[in-house]
Coordinates of C-alpha atoms in Angstrom, one line a residue:
X275 CA -10.4 15.3 22.7
X276 CA -10.1 17.6 19.7
X277 CA -13.2 19.6 18.7
X278 CA -15.1 18.3 15.6
X279 CA -14.9 20.3 12.4
X280 CA -18.1 21.6 10.9
X281 CA -17.7 19.0 8.1
X282 CA -17.5 16.2 10.7
X283 CA -20.5 17.6 12.5
X284 CA -22.5 17.6 9.2
X285 CA -21.4 14.0 8.6
X286 CA -22.7 12.9 12.0
X287 CA -26.0 14.7 11.3
X288 CA -26.3 13.0 7.9
X289 CA -25.8 9.6 9.6
X290 CA -28.7 10.4 11.9
X291 CA -30.9 10.4 8.8
X292 CA -30.2 6.7 8.4
X293 CA -31.8 5.8 11.8
X294 CA -35.5 6.3 12.6
X295 CA -37.9 5.4 15.5
X296 CA -41.7 5.5 15.3
X297 CA -44.2 4.7 18.0
X298 CA -44.5 1.1 16.9
X299 CA -41.6 0.4 14.7
X300 CA -38.0 1.3 13.8
X301 CA -35.7 1.4 10.8
X302 CA -32.0 1.7 10.0
X303 CA -29.9 1.9 6.8
X304 CA -26.6 0.2 6.6
X305 CA -23.4 1.2 4.7
X306 CA -24.6 -0.7 1.7
X307 CA -27.8 1.2 1.4
X308 CA -29.9 -1.7 2.6
X309 CA -33.0 -0.9 4.7
X310 CA -33.8 -2.9 7.9
X311 CA -37.1 -2.6 9.8
X312 CA -38.5 -4.1 13.0
X313 CA -41.5 -3.8 15.3
X314 CA -45.2 -4.1 14.7
X315 CA -46.2 -5.6 11.4
X316 CA -49.5 -3.7 11.0
X317 CA -50.5 -2.0 7.8
X318 CA -47.7 -3.6 5.8
X319 CA -45.0 -1.8 7.8
X320 CA -42.6 -4.8 7.6
X321 CA -43.1 -5.3 3.9
X322 CA -44.4 -8.2 1.8
X323 CA -41.7 -10.7 3.0
X324 CA -42.7 -10.5 6.7
X325 CA -45.0 -13.2 8.0
X326 CA -45.5 -12.6 11.7
X327 CA -47.4 -9.9 13.6
X328 CA -44.1 -8.5 14.8
X329 CA -40.5 -8.5 13.9
X330 CA -38.4 -8.7 17.1
X331 CA -35.0 -8.1 15.4
X332 CA -34.0 -6.1 12.3
X333 CA -35.6 -7.5 9.1
X334 CA -34.3 -6.6 5.6
X335 CA -36.9 -4.7 3.7
X336 CA -37.2 -5.5 0.0
X337 CA -36.3 -2.4 -2.1
X338 CA -36.7 -4.1 -5.4
X339 CA -38.7 -1.4 -7.1
X340 CA -39.2 -3.0 -10.5
X341 CA -42.8 -2.2 -11.1
X342 CA -44.7 0.4 -12.9
X343 CA -42.2 2.7 -14.7
X344 CA -39.3 0.4 -13.6
X345 CA -40.8 -3.0 -14.6
X346 CA -38.7 -3.3 -17.8
X347 CA -35.4 -2.6 -16.1
X348 CA -33.0 -5.3 -15.2
X349 CA -32.8 -6.2 -11.5
X350 CA -31.2 -3.2 -9.9
X351 CA -30.2 -2.5 -6.3
X352 CA -31.9 0.6 -5.1
X353 CA -29.9 2.2 -2.2
X354 CA -31.7 3.8 0.7
X355 CA -30.1 7.0 1.9
X356 CA -32.6 8.4 4.4
X357 CA -35.5 7.1 6.4
X358 CA -38.2 8.3 8.7
X359 CA -40.9 6.6 10.7
X360 CA -44.3 7.9 11.7
X361 CA -46.9 6.3 14.0
X362 CA -47.9 3.7 11.4
X363 CA -46.1 4.8 8.2
X364 CA -42.6 5.0 6.8
X365 CA -40.8 7.1 4.2
X366 CA -37.5 6.4 2.6
X367 CA -35.4 8.3 0.1
X368 CA -33.6 6.0 -2.4
X369 CA -30.8 6.5 -4.9
X370 CA -31.9 5.5 -8.3
X371 CA -28.9 4.3 -10.4
X372 CA -31.0 3.9 -13.5
X373 CA -32.2 7.4 -13.8
X374 CA -30.2 9.3 -16.4
X375 CA -27.7 11.7 -14.8
X376 CA -27.6 15.5 -15.4
X377 CA -25.0 15.3 -18.2
X378 CA -26.3 15.2 -21.7
X379 CA -23.9 12.4 -22.6
X380 CA -23.4 9.8 -19.9
X381 CA -21.0 7.7 -22.0
X382 CA -18.7 10.8 -22.2
X383 CA -18.9 11.1 -18.4
X384 CA -17.9 7.5 -17.8
X385 CA -15.1 7.7 -20.3
X386 CA -13.4 10.6 -18.6
X387 CA -14.0 9.1 -15.1
X388 CA -11.3 6.5 -15.5
X389 CA -8.8 9.1 -16.7
X390 CA -9.7 11.2 -13.7
X391 CA -8.8 8.5 -11.3
X392 CA -5.4 7.9 -12.8
X393 CA -4.4 11.5 -13.0
X394 CA -5.5 12.1 -9.4
X395 CA -3.3 9.3 -8.3
X396 CA -0.4 10.9 -10.1
X397 CA -1.2 14.3 -8.6
X398 CA -1.9 13.3 -5.0
X399 CA 0.4 10.2 -4.7
X400 CA -0.4 6.5 -5.0
X401 CA -0.4 5.9 -1.3
X402 CA -3.6 7.7 -0.8
X403 CA -5.2 6.0 -3.8
X404 CA -5.0 2.3 -3.3
X405 CA -8.7 2.0 -4.2
X406 CA -8.8 4.8 -6.7
X407 CA -10.9 8.0 -6.8
X408 CA -13.5 7.0 -4.2
X409 CA -11.0 6.8 -1.4
X410 CA -9.9 10.3 -2.1
X411 CA -13.4 11.6 -1.8
X412 CA -13.9 9.8 1.5
X413 CA -10.7 11.3 2.9
X414 CA -11.2 14.8 1.7
X415 CA -15.0 15.5 1.1
X416 CA -14.5 19.2 0.4
X417 CA -11.7 21.2 -1.1
X418 CA -11.2 25.0 -1.6
X419 CA -12.4 26.5 -4.8
X420 CA -8.7 27.2 -5.7
X421 CA -7.8 23.5 -5.1
X422 CA -10.8 22.5 -7.2
X423 CA -9.9 24.8 -10.1
X424 CA -6.3 23.5 -9.9
X425 CA -7.6 19.9 -10.1
X426 CA -9.8 20.6 -13.1
X427 CA -6.8 22.1 -15.0
X428 CA -4.6 19.2 -14.0
X429 CA -6.9 16.7 -15.6
X430 CA -7.5 19.0 -18.6
X431 CA -11.2 19.5 -17.9
X432 CA -11.8 23.0 -19.2
X433 CA -15.0 25.0 -19.3
X434 CA -15.4 24.2 -23.0
X435 CA -15.9 20.5 -22.2
X436 CA -19.2 21.2 -20.5
X437 CA -22.5 22.6 -21.7
X438 CA -22.9 26.1 -20.1
X439 CA -25.6 24.9 -17.7
X440 CA -23.4 22.0 -16.5
X441 CA -20.5 24.3 -15.9
X442 CA -22.7 26.5 -13.8
X443 CA -23.6 23.4 -11.7
X444 CA -19.9 22.8 -11.0
X445 CA -19.4 26.4 -9.9
X446 CA -22.6 26.9 -7.9
X447 CA -24.3 23.6 -6.9
X448 CA -21.1 22.1 -5.5
X449 CA -19.8 25.1 -3.7
X450 CA -21.0 25.8 -0.1
X451 CA -21.2 29.1 1.8
X452 CA -17.6 28.8 2.8
X453 CA -16.5 28.7 -0.9
X454 CA -15.6 25.0 -0.6
X455 CA -16.5 22.5 -3.2
X456 CA -18.2 19.2 -2.3
X457 CA -16.3 16.8 -4.5
X458 CA -18.3 13.8 -3.5
X459 CA -21.2 15.3 -5.4
X460 CA -18.8 16.2 -8.2
X461 CA -17.8 12.6 -8.4
X462 CA -21.4 11.6 -8.9
X463 CA -21.7 14.3 -11.6
X464 CA -18.7 12.9 -13.4
X465 CA -19.8 9.3 -13.3
X466 CA -23.1 10.3 -14.8
X467 CA -25.2 9.7 -11.7
X468 CA -27.7 12.1 -10.3
X469 CA -26.2 14.9 -8.3
X470 CA -28.8 14.4 -5.6
X471 CA -30.9 11.3 -4.8
X472 CA -34.4 12.5 -4.6
X473 CA -36.8 9.5 -5.2
X474 CA -39.2 9.3 -2.2
X475 CA -41.2 6.1 -1.4
X476 CA -43.7 5.6 1.4
X477 CA -45.8 2.7 2.8
X478 CA -48.0 1.8 5.7
X479 CA -51.2 3.3 7.0
X480 CA -52.7 5.6 4.3
X481 CA -55.4 7.3 6.3
X482 CA -55.6 11.1 6.0
X483 CA -53.2 11.1 3.1
X484 CA -50.0 10.6 5.1
X485 CA -48.4 8.6 2.4
X486 CA -48.7 11.3 -0.2
X487 CA -50.3 8.8 -2.6
X488 CA -53.8 8.2 -3.9
X489 CA -55.6 5.4 -2.1
X490 CA -58.2 4.6 -4.7
X491 CA -60.8 2.0 -3.6
X492 CA -58.5 0.1 -1.3
X493 CA -60.2 -0.2 2.1
X494 CA -59.4 -2.7 4.9
X495 CA -61.0 -3.2 8.2
X496 CA -59.0 -2.2 11.3
X497 CA -58.3 -5.5 13.0
X498 CA -58.6 -3.9 16.4
X499 CA -61.6 -1.6 16.0
X500 CA -63.6 -3.8 13.7
X501 CA -66.4 -1.9 12.1
X502 CA -65.7 1.3 14.1
X503 CA -64.0 2.9 11.1
X504 CA -62.3 2.0 7.8
X505 CA -58.5 2.0 7.5
X506 CA -56.4 1.9 4.4
X507 CA -52.8 0.7 4.0
X508 CA -50.6 0.7 0.9
X509 CA -47.4 -1.2 0.1
X510 CA -44.2 0.5 -1.0
X511 CA -44.8 3.1 -3.7
X512 CA -43.3 6.3 -5.1
X513 CA -44.6 9.8 -4.1
X514 CA -45.2 11.9 -7.2
X515 CA -44.2 15.6 -7.2
X516 CA -45.1 18.2 -9.8
X517 CA -42.1 19.0 -12.0
X518 CA -38.5 17.8 -11.6
X519 CA -38.4 17.8 -7.7
X520 CA -35.6 15.9 -6.0
X521 CA -36.1 15.2 -2.3
X522 CA -33.1 15.4 0.0
X523 CA -34.8 15.2 3.5
X524 CA -38.1 13.7 4.8
X525 CA -39.7 13.5 8.3
X526 CA -42.9 11.8 9.4
X527 CA -45.2 13.1 12.0
X528 CA -48.1 11.2 13.6
X529 CA -50.3 11.4 10.5
X530 CA -48.5 13.9 8.2
X531 CA -45.3 14.0 6.3
X532 CA -42.9 16.9 5.4
X533 CA -40.2 16.8 2.8
X534 CA -37.4 19.1 1.6
X535 CA -36.3 19.4 -2.0
X536 CA -32.8 20.1 -3.2
X537 CA -34.0 23.5 -4.3
X538 CA -34.8 24.3 -0.6
X539 CA -38.6 24.0 -1.0
X540 CA -40.8 22.5 1.7
X541 CA -43.6 20.1 0.8
X542 CA -46.2 18.6 3.2
X543 CA -49.2 16.2 3.0
X544 CA -51.4 14.1 5.2
X545 CA -53.6 15.2 8.2
X546 CA -54.2 18.9 8.0
X547 CA -55.9 19.4 11.4
X548 CA -54.5 22.3 13.5
X549 CA -52.6 23.5 10.4
X550 CA -49.8 21.0 10.5
X551 CA -49.4 21.3 6.7
X552 CA -48.9 25.0 6.7
X553 CA -51.4 25.6 4.0
X554 CA -53.7 28.1 5.9
X555 CA -56.4 25.5 6.2
X556 CA -57.1 22.2 8.1
X557 CA -58.0 19.9 5.2
X558 CA -56.2 16.6 4.7
X559 CA -54.0 16.4 1.6
X560 CA -53.3 13.2 -0.3
X561 CA -50.5 14.5 -2.5
X562 CA -47.5 16.8 -1.8
X563 CA -48.2 20.6 -1.7
X564 CA -45.5 23.2 -1.6
X565 CA -45.5 25.3 1.6
X566 CA -45.4 29.0 0.5
X567 CA -43.1 31.4 2.3
X568 CA -44.2 34.2 0.0
X569 CA -43.4 37.0 2.5
X570 CA -39.8 35.8 2.6
X571 CA -39.1 36.2 -1.1
X572 CA -36.9 33.4 -2.5
X573 CA -35.5 32.2 0.8
X574 CA -34.1 28.6 0.7
X575 CA -34.9 26.1 3.5
X576 CA -32.1 23.8 4.6
X577 CA -33.9 21.6 7.2
X578 CA -37.3 20.3 8.3
X579 CA -38.8 18.6 11.3
X580 CA -42.2 17.0 11.9
X581 CA -43.7 16.7 15.4
X582 CA -46.8 14.7 16.0
X583 CA -49.1 17.6 15.0
X584 CA -46.7 20.4 14.3
X585 CA -43.9 21.2 11.8
X586 CA -40.8 23.3 11.6
X587 CA -38.4 24.5 9.0
X588 CA -35.0 26.2 9.0
X589 CA -33.7 28.8 6.5
X590 CA -30.1 28.9 5.2
X591 CA -29.7 32.1 7.3
X592 CA -30.5 30.1 10.5
X593 CA -34.1 31.4 11.1
X594 CA -36.6 28.9 12.4
X595 CA -40.3 28.8 11.4
X596 CA -43.0 26.7 13.0
X597 CA -46.7 25.9 12.4
X598 CA -49.5 23.5 13.4
X599 CA -50.8 22.6 16.9
X600 CA -49.6 25.2 19.4
X601 CA -50.8 23.4 22.7
X602 CA -48.2 23.6 25.4
X603 CA -45.9 26.0 23.6
X604 CA -44.5 23.6 21.1
X605 CA -44.4 26.2 18.4
X606 CA -42.1 28.5 20.5
X607 CA -44.1 31.6 19.6
X608 CA -45.6 32.3 23.1
X609 CA -49.0 30.9 22.4
X610 CA -51.2 27.8 22.7
X611 CA -53.1 28.8 19.5
X612 CA -52.5 26.8 16.4
X613 CA -50.7 28.4 13.5
X614 CA -52.1 27.5 10.1
X615 CA -49.2 29.0 8.2
X616 CA -45.4 29.3 9.0
X617 CA -44.6 31.7 11.8
X618 CA -41.0 32.8 12.6
X619 CA -39.9 32.1 16.2
X620 CA -38.9 35.6 16.9
X621 CA -37.2 34.9 20.2
X622 CA -34.5 33.2 18.2
X623 CA -34.0 35.9 15.6
X624 CA -30.6 36.9 17.0
X625 CA -29.5 33.3 17.2
X626 CA -28.2 31.5 14.1
X627 CA -29.7 28.0 14.3
X628 CA -28.1 25.1 12.4
X629 CA -30.3 22.2 13.5
X630 CA -33.9 21.6 14.4
X631 CA -35.9 18.7 15.9
X632 CA -39.6 18.1 16.8
X633 CA -41.1 15.5 19.1
X634 CA -44.7 14.6 20.0
X635 CA -45.3 17.8 21.9
X636 CA -42.0 19.6 22.3
X637 CA -39.3 21.0 20.1
X638 CA -35.5 21.6 20.1
X639 CA -32.9 23.5 18.1
X640 CA -29.1 23.9 18.2
X641 CA -27.2 27.2 17.5
X642 CA -24.1 27.6 15.5
X643 CA -22.2 27.8 18.7
X644 CA -23.5 24.4 19.8
X645 CA -26.1 25.7 22.4
X646 CA -29.2 23.4 22.8
X647 CA -32.6 25.1 23.2
X648 CA -35.9 23.3 24.0
X649 CA -39.5 24.3 24.4
X650 CA -43.0 23.0 24.6
X651 CA -44.8 20.5 26.9
X652 CA -42.6 19.9 30.0
X653 CA -44.2 16.9 31.6
X654 CA -41.8 14.1 32.6
X655 CA -38.9 16.6 32.4
X656 CA -38.6 16.1 28.6
X657 CA -37.2 19.6 28.1
X658 CA -34.2 19.1 30.3
X659 CA -34.6 22.2 32.4
X660 CA -35.0 20.5 35.8
X661 CA -38.8 21.2 36.0
X662 CA -42.1 20.0 34.5
X663 CA -43.5 23.3 33.4
X664 CA -44.4 24.0 29.8
X665 CA -42.2 26.5 28.0
X666 CA -43.7 28.8 25.4
X667 CA -40.4 30.2 24.2
X668 CA -37.0 28.5 23.5
X669 CA -34.7 28.3 26.5
X670 CA -31.1 27.1 26.5
X671 CA -30.5 23.9 28.5
X672 CA -28.4 25.0 31.4
X673 CA -26.8 21.7 32.2
X674 CA -25.2 21.8 28.7
X675 CA -23.9 25.4 28.8
X676 CA -20.3 24.3 28.5
X677 CA -20.9 21.6 26.0
X678 CA -21.1 21.9 22.3
X679 CA -24.1 20.0 21.1
X680 CA -24.2 18.8 17.5
X681 CA -27.3 16.7 17.3
X682 CA -30.6 16.3 19.1
X683 CA -33.7 14.1 18.8
X684 CA -37.1 14.5 20.3
X685 CA -39.3 11.5 21.2
X686 CA -42.8 11.2 22.7
X687 CA -42.1 11.8 26.4

């Protein structure tokens, strides 16, 4: 079997964002952007259309968001693109087709789009374009900068056709570290859609601020614990960020949530005990707060991971940071002590990491060469090292030495 290309590996990792498992429920997004959920129907987890206490098979979740700022819009299908499940809460990133695109004139963008499709058919051949421009993007998601420039000239789209800021987007936002252009994002740009998705919605148990939304006076009794304590749940609603923040990734911990913006900024909210939010304190937060990596300058994060009570992030240079509960070595920094702010995992400083994952009490990462490393609580053999001991530093999984790992997920045990 031929080795997967880096692009194929990235596509597999992106598919993983469409599948999520919590302690009591699960969720999946199909190819049409429809969200399905199943499991315990506590705290409104299954949505307003569910009637039973549990859903034993996938149940379509209603993403009709026509309320509040959307209430005057015609019925629109909002497409889910990424989902994550916590213990009793869920977060989903949706594509909002009604939000104005980045171009100053959307009609102009739509007008040239049809011309683009025809000219690309002529350039690349009709056989490849039975269904038009979209099929091309699916076959060839990235092209070299030279190929892209050649394409722009072919369809007579010159720099003068764009506002200077929009042209800079073409040159910078769509070009990766290998100088290859992501033309799927370019397609969205041309069609007047948002370049990135970025609208984040949450629902479920609201205690400790894990939904990132104000709870007001809504208070419900826990049906199991009675008067022992008050619990609060909220239906589907949008998480508000300060400024024009577009969210590309989200991950739910036990009672906190972490999100990554398209600009590479990390935001957290929810239960702050043991420093899981990375704010230097242990207070709960009911709205998103940006995690500061001031000692790193303007470093951009490319990935995030939320464990039950700890959090990790990954820089574009492949450096891993962790914070929160340190018990059992889950932070990978050699200590049981909680870290209230992000700390670099120094034992990985000479390893370029491309993927991170966090479980209930253990963590994992994958290097650019495809080596899998795990660390943290070792009971039940969850680390894969043939023993039950806790590991306080990342160790490569020996059984997979000769395998190239491209994805990993961490559960509870």
